[in-house]
Amino acid sequence: MIGIMGGRYWALWRLRVAVIVFIGLPATACTGENPGANDNQNQGAVCGNGLVEADEICDGSDLAGGTCQSLGWSGGILSCQPGCQQYDTSGCNHEAVCGNDLIEPPEICDGSSLLDTTCAELGFYSGTLACLTDCTGFDTSDCAEHCGDGVINGSEVCDGTDFGDDTCQSHDFYSGNLSCSTDCQVIDDASCVGTCGDGVINGTEVCDGTDFGDDTCQSHGFYTGNLSCSTDCQVIVVSSCAGYCGDGAVNGSEVCDGMNFDGDSCQVRGFYTGSLSCLASCQVIDDSGCDGLCGDGVMDSPEACDGTDFRGDSCQHHGFYSGSLSCSTDCQVIDDLGCSEFCGDGVINGPETCEGGTGGAVCTSIGQGYTGGVLTCNTNCWWGTSSCTFDPTPITWISIPGGSFEMGSAAAGQVDEQPVHTVSVASFELTKTEVTVTQYAACVNDGGACTVPSTSTFWCNWADPGYEDHPVNCVSWYQAVDFCAWVGGRLLSESEWEYAARSRGLDIHYPWGDSAPTCTYAVMHELGFGYGCGMDRTWPVCSKAAGNTSQGLCDMAGNVHEWVADWYHSDYIGAPVDGSPWLIPAGSRRVIRGGNYHFGGPALRAAVREDYLPGGGLGDIGFRCAR
């Protein structure tokens, strides 16, 4: 730095000497006045007379005050050249003296004499400039911070490889290197590469212009359209894509979308009710939510049958005694060609008691309690007993005044006993007892108005001597309906039954109150006694008077279950609240109530519900009638 600046400061030094020479001349040199001259000032100058006159610079020993030092020399003897117009400096000292604070050729500076030069003038931003000890240049060791020192200082925006916090990344590029201008004022990012908007995916970009990598509308689950890229290259925008699984429209290869099945339905598929559902891929229609299909083995409306489900129909209901019904392939026709043995075939079959004549039998010999009269054979192959004399046990009816009650049980009940709901029941009459074998026999003997109960098991009471006053059992729901119609009544509704079993809807658990069930109150299963209180069968009706209701109804808990008119539902949601039976089927089973001789404890509660197929009959199911 000092060597480079020497030429410049030598020129400055020569300019300084010229100025000193000029301003150091006595004023008389300019004005022509001579302070030592006599009063004859208007006469011409005489060079050599030792006096400076007119335009003379010096004259002999008269140097007009000039010295070697005043002319910038370090010392010596000044004299005047001949002609008096110029100093003679040959006697002045020509060698500079470094250290006298005077800048003398060829000195650049001397001590504190720096020709007003500063660190800033030399390109530094701060510090104190000094002169080298040999006066050959400036000492910048105390100057600081300049362009090129590799550190950003002053007004610099960069210096060498120092860019502060700037990087190619902060200039929105992904890689490369910045460079700095020679004056440290400009950061050049020409060597940076990869930026959002250059149309090529770089760095952390997910897209750039029309470059989406392997992404397409199709890879995003759409069928058509074009992707677009956000201005920051970070988001692939699918708003211009169209048609996707889940938009509710059947598009592309879809077979369904949401609730759109393109015309398909449960009914189109042969079902009667229900709803289709579309799987998440929109490629599969699921018909598991459809219900009621011809061929599923369950008879649904409007089917007349389905497979082997005839909803209680049988060859017997078609007038046959044996065989099997069959169902047409469209579930609309019940075919009884597989049935056999019927009244009129000339052979006593099944439940027939006669075929075309009495065969010598008389009223008193048929074992049904007749005392006399004339026996005939009816056209339905049953004994004609209309001319026989008979004194059946009379039926006693109990009046049940109407009212409202809370049906069901929340605390102790099962799911099918809920929700508890208010039911209003009209007044009605109910048979005091479960219908007995003797009472049912009167209907059978009345020209076959009722069909003969089953005797397929040990527990069936029909035609079993000594059980005439027991509940008739092993009867189907249909046989119960027929008998109640014969006596001018009907099967009671489920709500009527519970209302009566609770002594007109009282908040009690059992017909007799809340005392725990024992064989004192009901024909039941009690530990220490066994089934049927030790008999493992029914007892005569009204054997447990302590268990009667407040109105005098017998056996409302135990002995046999009792058919009621309702179809069975798994809960009470939607159940009638006016005391009428629930006649809308929810399956293929009817309600039975009251428990039986196999039941014990809480199973005998008045709110407990059971169910069974209406075409069947068991040794623990009977009935009573209402009107």
XYZ file of C-alpha atoms in Angstrom:
627
model
C 0.000 0.000 0.000
C 2.843 2.475 0.897
C 4.830 1.811 -2.308
C 1.758 2.150 -4.451
C 0.909 5.527 -2.891
C 4.482 7.023 -3.166
C 4.204 8.482 -6.709
C 0.972 10.181 -5.883
C 2.370 11.826 -2.767
C 5.602 12.918 -4.483
C 3.516 14.922 -6.956
C 1.595 16.388 -4.038
C 4.869 17.346 -2.383
C 6.137 19.221 -5.529
C 2.850 21.117 -5.665
C 3.273 22.018 -2.003
C 6.845 23.377 -2.570
C 5.667 25.549 -5.462
C 2.971 27.007 -3.275
C 5.449 27.674 -0.487
C 7.850 29.389 -2.878
C 5.103 31.514 -4.216
C 3.570 32.595 -0.929
C 7.021 32.948 0.721
C 8.234 35.713 -1.602
C 8.315 39.181 -0.068
C 5.477 41.416 -0.997
C 7.903 43.807 -2.590
C 8.651 41.248 -5.237
C 5.089 41.645 -6.417
C 4.710 45.337 -5.874
C 8.226 46.493 -6.857
C 8.596 48.347 -3.572
C 11.950 48.274 -1.804
C 11.878 49.122 1.859
C 15.595 49.957 1.815
C 15.410 52.207 -1.238
C 15.686 55.900 -0.972
C 12.905 58.176 -1.798
C 13.791 57.989 -5.488
C 11.301 55.132 -5.988
C 10.314 55.966 -9.530
C 13.794 55.349 -10.875
C 14.591 51.923 -12.552
C 16.089 49.017 -10.575
C 19.891 48.689 -10.585
C 20.845 44.977 -10.229
C 24.053 44.658 -8.229
C 23.649 47.552 -5.892
C 22.683 45.162 -3.064
C 19.177 46.486 -2.884
C 16.010 44.708 -4.121
C 14.265 47.207 -6.333
C 11.284 47.209 -8.687
C 10.745 43.690 -10.076
C 13.895 42.154 -8.582
C 13.628 38.887 -6.608
C 16.878 39.427 -4.841
C 19.961 41.568 -5.263
C 23.347 40.499 -3.920
C 23.058 39.889 -0.252
C 19.554 41.309 -0.177
C 17.396 38.201 -0.362
C 14.198 39.984 0.591
C 13.990 37.748 3.669
C 14.298 34.494 1.743
C 16.101 31.491 3.251
C 16.712 27.877 2.262
C 14.169 26.861 4.901
C 11.540 29.286 3.584
C 11.921 27.619 0.218
C 11.380 24.166 1.703
C 14.966 23.014 2.188
C 16.294 21.629 5.377
C 19.040 24.252 5.642
C 22.053 25.713 3.851
C 23.002 29.151 2.430
C 20.709 30.897 -0.019
C 22.162 33.393 -2.546
C 20.934 35.488 -5.468
C 21.669 34.605 -9.051
C 23.010 37.268 -11.443
C 20.198 39.259 -12.982
C 18.450 39.502 -9.604
C 15.475 37.549 -10.904
C 16.035 34.133 -9.235
C 17.419 32.631 -6.031
C 20.452 30.471 -6.136
C 19.638 27.369 -4.061
C 22.827 25.526 -4.810
C 24.000 26.238 -1.313
C 20.772 24.817 0.276
C 20.742 21.351 1.847
C 19.298 18.884 -0.698
C 18.825 15.816 1.712
C 15.510 15.302 3.523
C 15.629 14.837 7.267
C 13.003 12.165 8.320
C 11.607 12.871 11.719
C 11.470 16.675 11.651
C 7.725 16.682 10.895
C 8.612 18.368 7.557
C 7.864 16.540 4.366
C 11.043 16.855 2.269
C 11.633 15.183 -1.063
C 11.398 12.301 -1.513
C 9.433 11.850 1.740
C 5.756 10.824 1.491
C 5.092 11.886 5.067
C 7.064 12.812 8.123
C 5.948 12.204 11.693
C 2.598 13.847 12.137
C 2.714 15.513 8.723
C 0.432 13.358 6.575
C -0.708 15.916 3.967
C -4.208 15.600 5.562
C -4.400 12.017 4.402
C -6.667 9.649 6.500
C -7.483 5.928 6.736
C -10.807 6.615 4.994
C -9.007 8.270 2.044
C -6.978 5.077 1.684
C -10.120 2.876 1.537
C -10.436 1.937 5.200
C -13.596 2.506 7.266
C -12.006 3.374 10.630
C -8.733 3.713 12.531
C -5.759 6.178 12.759
C -3.238 6.687 9.935
C 0.479 7.108 10.794
C 3.742 7.623 8.868
C 6.334 4.902 8.545
C 9.461 5.542 10.542
C 11.504 5.992 7.329
C 8.951 8.501 5.938
C 8.645 6.417 2.750
C 4.954 5.765 3.086
C 1.920 5.594 5.325
C 1.591 3.146 8.158
C -1.959 1.646 7.944
C -1.488 -0.878 10.708
C -3.936 1.062 12.904
C -6.461 1.436 10.063
C -9.263 -1.153 10.074
C -12.043 -2.649 7.964
C -11.709 -2.361 4.231
C -13.228 -3.990 1.153
C -11.273 -7.150 0.534
C -10.579 -8.164 4.124
C -13.211 -10.925 3.924
C -15.443 -9.367 6.598
C -18.531 -7.243 5.953
C -17.898 -3.742 7.417
C -19.331 -0.276 6.993
C -21.590 0.071 4.001
C -20.478 -3.237 2.489
C -23.195 -5.790 1.578
C -20.599 -8.508 1.126
C -16.844 -9.043 1.329
C -15.079 -11.980 -0.273
C -17.023 -15.060 0.897
C -18.770 -13.194 3.715
C -22.417 -12.658 2.725
C -23.858 -12.274 6.203
C -27.115 -14.284 6.350
C -27.476 -14.323 2.587
C -27.309 -17.661 0.778
C -28.507 -18.973 -2.539
C -31.408 -20.426 -0.531
C -32.365 -17.013 0.905
C -32.381 -15.754 -2.691
C -35.026 -18.457 -3.400
C -32.532 -20.829 -5.021
C -31.911 -24.398 -3.860
C -28.130 -24.728 -4.463
C -24.980 -22.982 -5.808
C -22.697 -20.193 -4.498
C -23.001 -16.420 -4.202
C -20.158 -14.062 -5.281
C -19.276 -10.493 -4.185
C -18.462 -7.513 -6.458
C -14.938 -5.966 -6.183
C -16.360 -2.873 -4.470
C -18.179 -5.038 -1.906
C -21.512 -3.402 -2.845
C -23.305 -6.091 -4.872
C -24.138 -9.747 -4.094
C -24.180 -11.706 -7.342
C -26.436 -14.828 -7.422
C -25.647 -15.724 -11.041
C -24.041 -18.996 -9.888
C -27.099 -20.059 -7.839
C -29.311 -22.726 -9.429
C -32.857 -24.104 -8.962
C -35.709 -21.750 -8.045
C -39.504 -21.975 -7.766
C -40.803 -20.949 -11.143
C -38.072 -22.417 -13.341
C -40.398 -25.278 -14.365
C -38.269 -28.009 -12.816
C -38.852 -29.667 -9.426
C -35.833 -28.909 -7.225
C -34.995 -29.037 -3.527
C -38.094 -29.201 -1.365
C -40.500 -28.429 -4.185
C -43.417 -30.810 -4.767
C -44.167 -29.217 -8.113
C -42.927 -26.402 -10.378
C -44.999 -24.946 -13.211
C -46.194 -27.958 -15.170
C -43.669 -30.332 -13.603
C -45.553 -32.583 -11.134
C -43.157 -35.533 -11.139
C -45.242 -38.689 -11.339
C -48.363 -36.985 -9.990
C -51.494 -36.770 -12.143
C -55.174 -36.170 -11.507
C -55.524 -39.946 -11.800
C -52.923 -40.639 -9.115
C -54.940 -38.332 -6.842
C -58.052 -40.461 -7.352
C -59.653 -38.355 -10.095
C -60.586 -39.510 -13.537
C -59.920 -36.396 -15.678
C -58.587 -32.814 -15.525
C -55.259 -31.056 -14.970
C -53.172 -30.405 -11.883
C -51.803 -26.939 -11.044
C -48.951 -25.844 -8.799
C -49.088 -23.237 -6.025
C -46.936 -20.115 -6.413
C -44.548 -21.345 -3.705
C -44.131 -24.733 -5.427
C -45.223 -26.499 -2.212
C -48.789 -27.572 -2.994
C -50.222 -29.573 -5.881
C -53.702 -28.117 -6.511
C -56.381 -30.566 -7.674
C -59.245 -28.090 -8.059
C -59.246 -28.534 -11.826
C -59.381 -32.329 -11.583
C -62.827 -33.860 -12.005
C -64.641 -37.079 -11.236
C -63.562 -39.033 -8.164
C -64.854 -41.801 -5.944
C -66.938 -40.025 -3.316
C -68.399 -37.191 -5.392
C -71.789 -38.898 -5.562
C -71.692 -39.300 -9.351
C -70.904 -42.543 -11.141
C -67.826 -41.751 -13.278
C -65.139 -43.663 -15.121
C -64.971 -47.295 -14.084
C -67.184 -46.778 -11.018
C -70.239 -48.979 -10.532
C -71.536 -46.803 -7.694
C -70.668 -43.648 -5.782
C -72.107 -42.773 -2.373
C -75.861 -43.327 -2.672
C -75.747 -43.310 -6.477
C -76.073 -46.878 -7.780
C -76.714 -45.983 -11.422
C -80.230 -47.444 -11.345
C -79.392 -50.502 -9.252
C -81.440 -51.190 -6.095
C -82.346 -53.944 -3.667
C -85.579 -54.432 -5.621
C -83.714 -54.724 -8.938
C -81.667 -57.484 -7.324
C -84.766 -59.380 -6.260
C -84.984 -58.199 -2.644
C -88.093 -56.695 -1.115
C -86.675 -54.072 1.243
C -83.408 -52.588 2.480
C -80.673 -50.416 1.059
C -77.596 -50.987 -1.056
C -74.241 -49.575 0.032
C -71.234 -48.616 -2.059
C -67.807 -49.807 -0.929
C -65.025 -47.250 -0.536
C -63.464 -48.109 -3.893
C -66.713 -47.318 -5.769
C -66.136 -50.624 -7.564
C -68.423 -52.919 -5.567
C -72.107 -52.619 -4.660
C -72.810 -54.321 -1.331
C -76.325 -55.727 -0.996
C -75.865 -57.087 2.537
C -78.246 -54.354 3.700
C -81.016 -55.699 1.477
C -83.638 -57.890 3.093
C -86.209 -60.353 1.964
C -85.101 -62.394 -1.016
C -86.995 -65.222 -2.609
C -84.787 -68.206 -1.873
C -83.347 -67.026 1.435
C -85.502 -69.473 3.360
C -87.416 -66.769 5.225
C -90.924 -65.817 4.189
C -91.197 -62.058 3.700
C -94.004 -59.962 2.325
C -95.231 -60.370 -0.455
C -94.087 -64.015 -0.499
C -96.547 -66.797 0.156
C -93.650 -69.068 1.157
C -89.879 -69.339 0.888
C -87.993 -72.607 0.828
C -89.342 -74.529 3.812
C -90.766 -71.453 5.532
C -94.537 -71.504 5.189
C -95.166 -69.183 8.147
C -97.096 -71.823 10.091
C -98.837 -73.332 7.094
C -98.674 -77.101 6.820
C -100.163 -80.096 5.097
C -102.520 -80.298 8.090
C -103.874 -76.823 7.348
C -104.512 -78.027 3.798
C -106.617 -80.940 5.096
C -103.857 -83.557 5.013
C -102.369 -85.477 7.885
C -98.824 -86.027 6.694
C -96.339 -85.105 4.005
C -94.587 -81.877 3.157
C -95.517 -78.667 1.429
C -93.260 -77.211 -1.272
C -92.778 -73.635 -2.416
C -92.718 -72.412 -6.032
C -89.457 -70.941 -7.312
C -90.989 -67.450 -7.303
C -92.130 -67.878 -3.675
C -95.714 -67.095 -4.659
C -97.440 -70.511 -4.562
C -97.620 -73.151 -1.832
C -97.799 -76.605 -3.420
C -99.430 -79.411 -1.383
C -98.752 -82.220 -3.887
C -96.328 -83.688 -1.355
C -99.044 -83.996 1.298
C -100.851 -87.331 1.940
C -103.532 -88.976 4.104
C -106.720 -87.014 4.162
C -110.290 -87.355 5.263
C -112.162 -89.262 2.552
C -109.376 -91.573 1.452
C -111.227 -94.501 3.092
C -108.550 -95.125 5.713
C -108.495 -93.765 9.256
C -105.287 -91.727 9.305
C -103.618 -89.219 11.538
C -106.039 -87.552 13.928
C -109.158 -89.048 12.287
C -111.531 -90.808 14.626
C -113.672 -92.313 11.913
C -113.876 -92.737 8.163
C -117.335 -93.068 6.621
C -119.026 -94.555 9.716
C -118.768 -95.099 13.463
C -117.459 -98.646 13.275
C -119.756 -99.624 16.126
C -118.567 -96.878 18.496
C -121.088 -95.007 20.685
C -120.970 -91.683 22.572
C -120.015 -93.292 25.850
C -117.232 -95.420 24.349
C -115.052 -92.708 22.844
C -113.619 -91.692 26.211
C -114.407 -87.993 26.141
C -116.858 -87.775 28.985
C -120.116 -88.105 27.072
C -122.987 -89.596 29.024
C -125.215 -90.755 26.159
C -126.779 -89.817 22.841
C -126.158 -90.802 19.219
C -122.643 -90.834 17.777
C -122.020 -90.127 14.074
C -119.012 -89.685 11.772
C -118.785 -86.176 10.338
C -117.602 -85.320 6.843
C -114.267 -84.237 8.304
C -113.756 -87.770 9.699
C -114.242 -86.689 13.294
C -116.821 -88.064 15.640
C -120.099 -86.302 15.255
C -121.023 -85.630 18.871
C -123.732 -83.036 18.344
C -126.303 -85.627 19.397
C -124.167 -86.877 22.290
C -124.927 -85.540 25.737
C -122.056 -83.792 27.533
C -121.635 -81.691 30.656
C -118.234 -79.927 30.245
C -116.596 -78.001 32.989
C -117.991 -74.476 32.636
C -115.632 -71.569 31.695
C -115.410 -68.795 34.284
C -114.736 -65.252 33.011
C -113.139 -62.567 35.215
C -113.851 -58.896 34.492
C -110.686 -56.740 34.219
C -111.486 -52.985 34.392
C -109.350 -50.922 32.008
C -106.598 -48.435 32.918
C -103.109 -47.228 32.111
C -99.823 -48.724 33.354
C -96.065 -48.757 32.746
C -95.332 -51.822 30.646
C -91.920 -53.476 30.763
C -89.064 -53.367 33.253
C -85.912 -51.227 33.303
C -84.228 -52.203 36.583
C -84.584 -55.990 36.516
C -85.618 -56.462 32.908
C -83.962 -57.833 29.816
C -83.445 -55.809 26.636
C -86.700 -57.084 25.145
C -88.598 -55.672 28.168
C -87.498 -52.136 27.262
C -88.120 -49.324 26.843
C -90.675 -49.050 29.605
C -93.705 -47.313 28.089
C -97.203 -46.238 29.076
C -100.059 -48.356 27.725
C -103.769 -47.654 28.076
C -105.898 -50.824 28.215
C -109.684 -50.941 27.726
C -111.848 -53.096 29.975
C -112.059 -56.790 29.021
C -112.814 -60.233 30.416
C -110.319 -63.045 30.866
C -110.762 -66.759 31.561
C -109.992 -67.387 35.190
C -107.902 -70.415 34.381
C -105.721 -71.675 31.620
C -107.941 -73.636 29.200
C -108.203 -77.215 30.456
C -108.097 -80.528 28.571
C -111.825 -81.041 29.238
C -112.740 -77.570 28.001
C -110.649 -77.989 24.838
C -112.150 -81.456 24.219
C -115.590 -79.884 23.965
C -114.362 -77.858 20.966
C -112.707 -80.915 19.382
C -115.899 -82.869 19.853
C -118.000 -80.106 18.352
C -117.668 -81.401 14.838
C -113.912 -80.838 14.813
C -114.162 -77.109 15.499
C -110.741 -77.547 17.113
C -108.009 -79.948 16.043
C -106.557 -82.548 18.370
C -103.477 -81.426 20.317
C -100.169 -83.228 19.854
C -99.423 -86.286 21.981
C -95.846 -86.676 20.792
C -94.199 -86.420 24.206
C -94.667 -87.654 27.733
C -95.581 -84.140 28.882
C -98.621 -83.749 26.583
C -101.858 -83.917 28.596
C -104.342 -84.752 25.789
C -105.933 -88.238 26.063
C -103.905 -88.903 29.219
C -106.338 -90.182 31.858
C -106.349 -88.129 35.021
C -105.230 -84.876 33.314
C -108.664 -83.630 32.249
C -108.496 -80.672 34.676
C -104.882 -79.797 33.758
C -104.056 -77.079 31.257
C -104.350 -78.298 27.681
C -100.791 -78.173 26.264
C -98.879 -79.236 23.155
C -101.172 -76.906 21.190
C -100.048 -74.455 18.489
C -100.823 -70.749 18.368
C -103.341 -71.474 15.599
C -105.169 -74.079 17.745
C -105.391 -71.548 20.584
C -106.864 -68.971 18.185
C -109.456 -71.525 16.976
C -110.579 -72.443 20.499
C -110.909 -68.842 21.680
C -113.018 -68.056 18.613
C -115.179 -71.124 19.359
C -116.013 -69.863 22.865
C -116.781 -66.384 21.505
C -113.499 -64.806 22.542
C -109.991 -64.187 21.263
C -106.393 -64.475 22.276
C -105.534 -61.520 24.490
C -102.862 -59.005 23.533
C -99.451 -59.013 25.238
C -100.182 -55.682 26.957
C -103.563 -56.997 28.240
C -101.783 -60.066 29.591
C -99.145 -58.040 31.531
C -101.805 -55.594 32.767
C -103.846 -58.514 34.151
C -100.765 -60.338 35.558
C -99.864 -57.191 37.528
C -103.308 -57.051 39.115
C -104.431 -54.247 36.754
C -101.008 -52.766 36.074
C -99.635 -52.399 39.614
C -95.917 -51.758 40.040
C -95.246 -55.305 41.301
C -92.917 -58.038 40.081
C -95.237 -61.063 40.352
C -99.003 -61.619 40.178
C -99.151 -61.985 43.981
C -96.817 -59.041 44.754
C -93.063 -58.817 45.282
C -92.425 -61.916 47.427
C -89.883 -64.295 45.909
C -91.455 -67.156 43.900
C -91.868 -70.497 45.667
C -94.074 -73.537 45.202
C -96.516 -71.847 47.584
C -97.368 -69.371 44.819
C -96.777 -71.193 41.541
C -96.207 -74.539 39.787
C -92.506 -73.980 39.082
C -88.948 -75.180 39.491
C -87.883 -74.724 43.091
C -84.628 -76.024 44.517
C -85.345 -78.968 46.778
C -88.566 -79.784 44.899
C -87.484 -80.042 41.262
C -89.437 -79.210 38.135
C -93.176 -78.731 38.501
C -92.748 -78.612 42.274
C -91.634 -82.250 42.156
C -94.108 -83.534 39.527
C -92.061 -82.584 36.414
C -95.409 -81.889 34.733
C -98.390 -79.586 35.003
C -100.713 -79.427 37.942
C -104.519 -79.052 37.858
C -105.455 -75.436 37.197
C -105.815 -73.119 40.221
C -103.766 -75.442 42.470
C -101.805 -72.450 43.860
C -104.463 -70.010 45.064
C -101.857 -68.006 47.042
C -100.395 -66.911 43.712
C -103.661 -65.531 42.281
C -103.961 -61.905 41.195
C -106.088 -59.416 43.094
C -108.866 -60.105 40.574
C -108.671 -63.886 41.151
C -106.830 -65.008 38.012
C -105.048 -68.350 38.507
C -101.640 -69.505 37.244
C -100.567 -66.172 35.704
C -97.059 -67.353 36.708
C -95.967 -70.976 36.221
C -97.790 -74.179 35.195
C -97.668 -73.457 31.403
C -96.630 -70.555 29.195
C -99.592 -68.864 27.536
C -99.899 -67.869 23.878
C -100.884 -64.235 23.221
C -101.873 -62.579 19.926
C -98.676 -60.574 19.279
C -95.728 -61.195 16.973
C -92.466 -61.182 18.920
C -90.172 -58.125 18.635
C -86.759 -57.870 20.326
C -87.749 -54.647 22.143
C -90.722 -52.322 22.660
C -89.645 -49.605 20.216
C -92.731 -48.889 18.096
C -95.030 -51.123 20.166
C -98.772 -50.269 20.328
C -99.767 -48.156 23.329
C -103.549 -48.660 23.119
C -103.698 -52.243 24.412
C -103.958 -53.780 20.939
C -101.718 -56.651 19.801
C -98.565 -55.990 17.743
C -99.639 -57.547 14.442
C -96.660 -56.389 12.319
C -94.181 -59.298 12.182
C -90.490 -58.774 12.937
C -89.654 -62.420 12.381
C -91.459 -65.746 12.497
C -92.201 -66.159 16.215
C -95.152 -65.324 18.478
C -95.049 -64.160 22.096
C -95.633 -66.520 25.022
C -96.041 -65.235 28.595
C -96.119 -66.333 32.249
C -93.360 -68.914 32.627
C -93.968 -72.626 33.153
C -93.247 -75.515 35.483
C -89.594 -75.563 34.295
C -89.014 -71.905 35.260
C -88.029 -70.512 38.642
C -87.111 -67.282 40.426
C -87.024 -64.022 38.428
C -88.001 -65.887 35.232
C -91.555 -65.834 36.564
C -91.722 -62.009 36.710
C -94.836 -60.548 35.082
C -92.676 -58.523 32.652
C -90.668 -61.488 31.305
C -91.202 -62.248 27.604
C -90.551 -65.470 25.694
C -91.338 -66.533 22.128
C -91.942 -69.632 20.030
C -92.835 -70.683 16.500
C -96.617 -70.417 16.154
C -96.956 -73.740 14.332
C -95.321 -75.673 17.158
C -96.624 -77.001 20.429
C -94.717 -77.935 23.576
C -95.580 -79.617 26.837
C -95.052 -76.332 28.661
C -97.208 -74.071 26.406
C -100.965 -73.561 26.804
C -103.260 -70.527 26.665
C -106.248 -68.666 28.068
C -108.839 -66.506 26.258
C -110.123 -62.937 26.471
C -113.284 -61.255 25.297
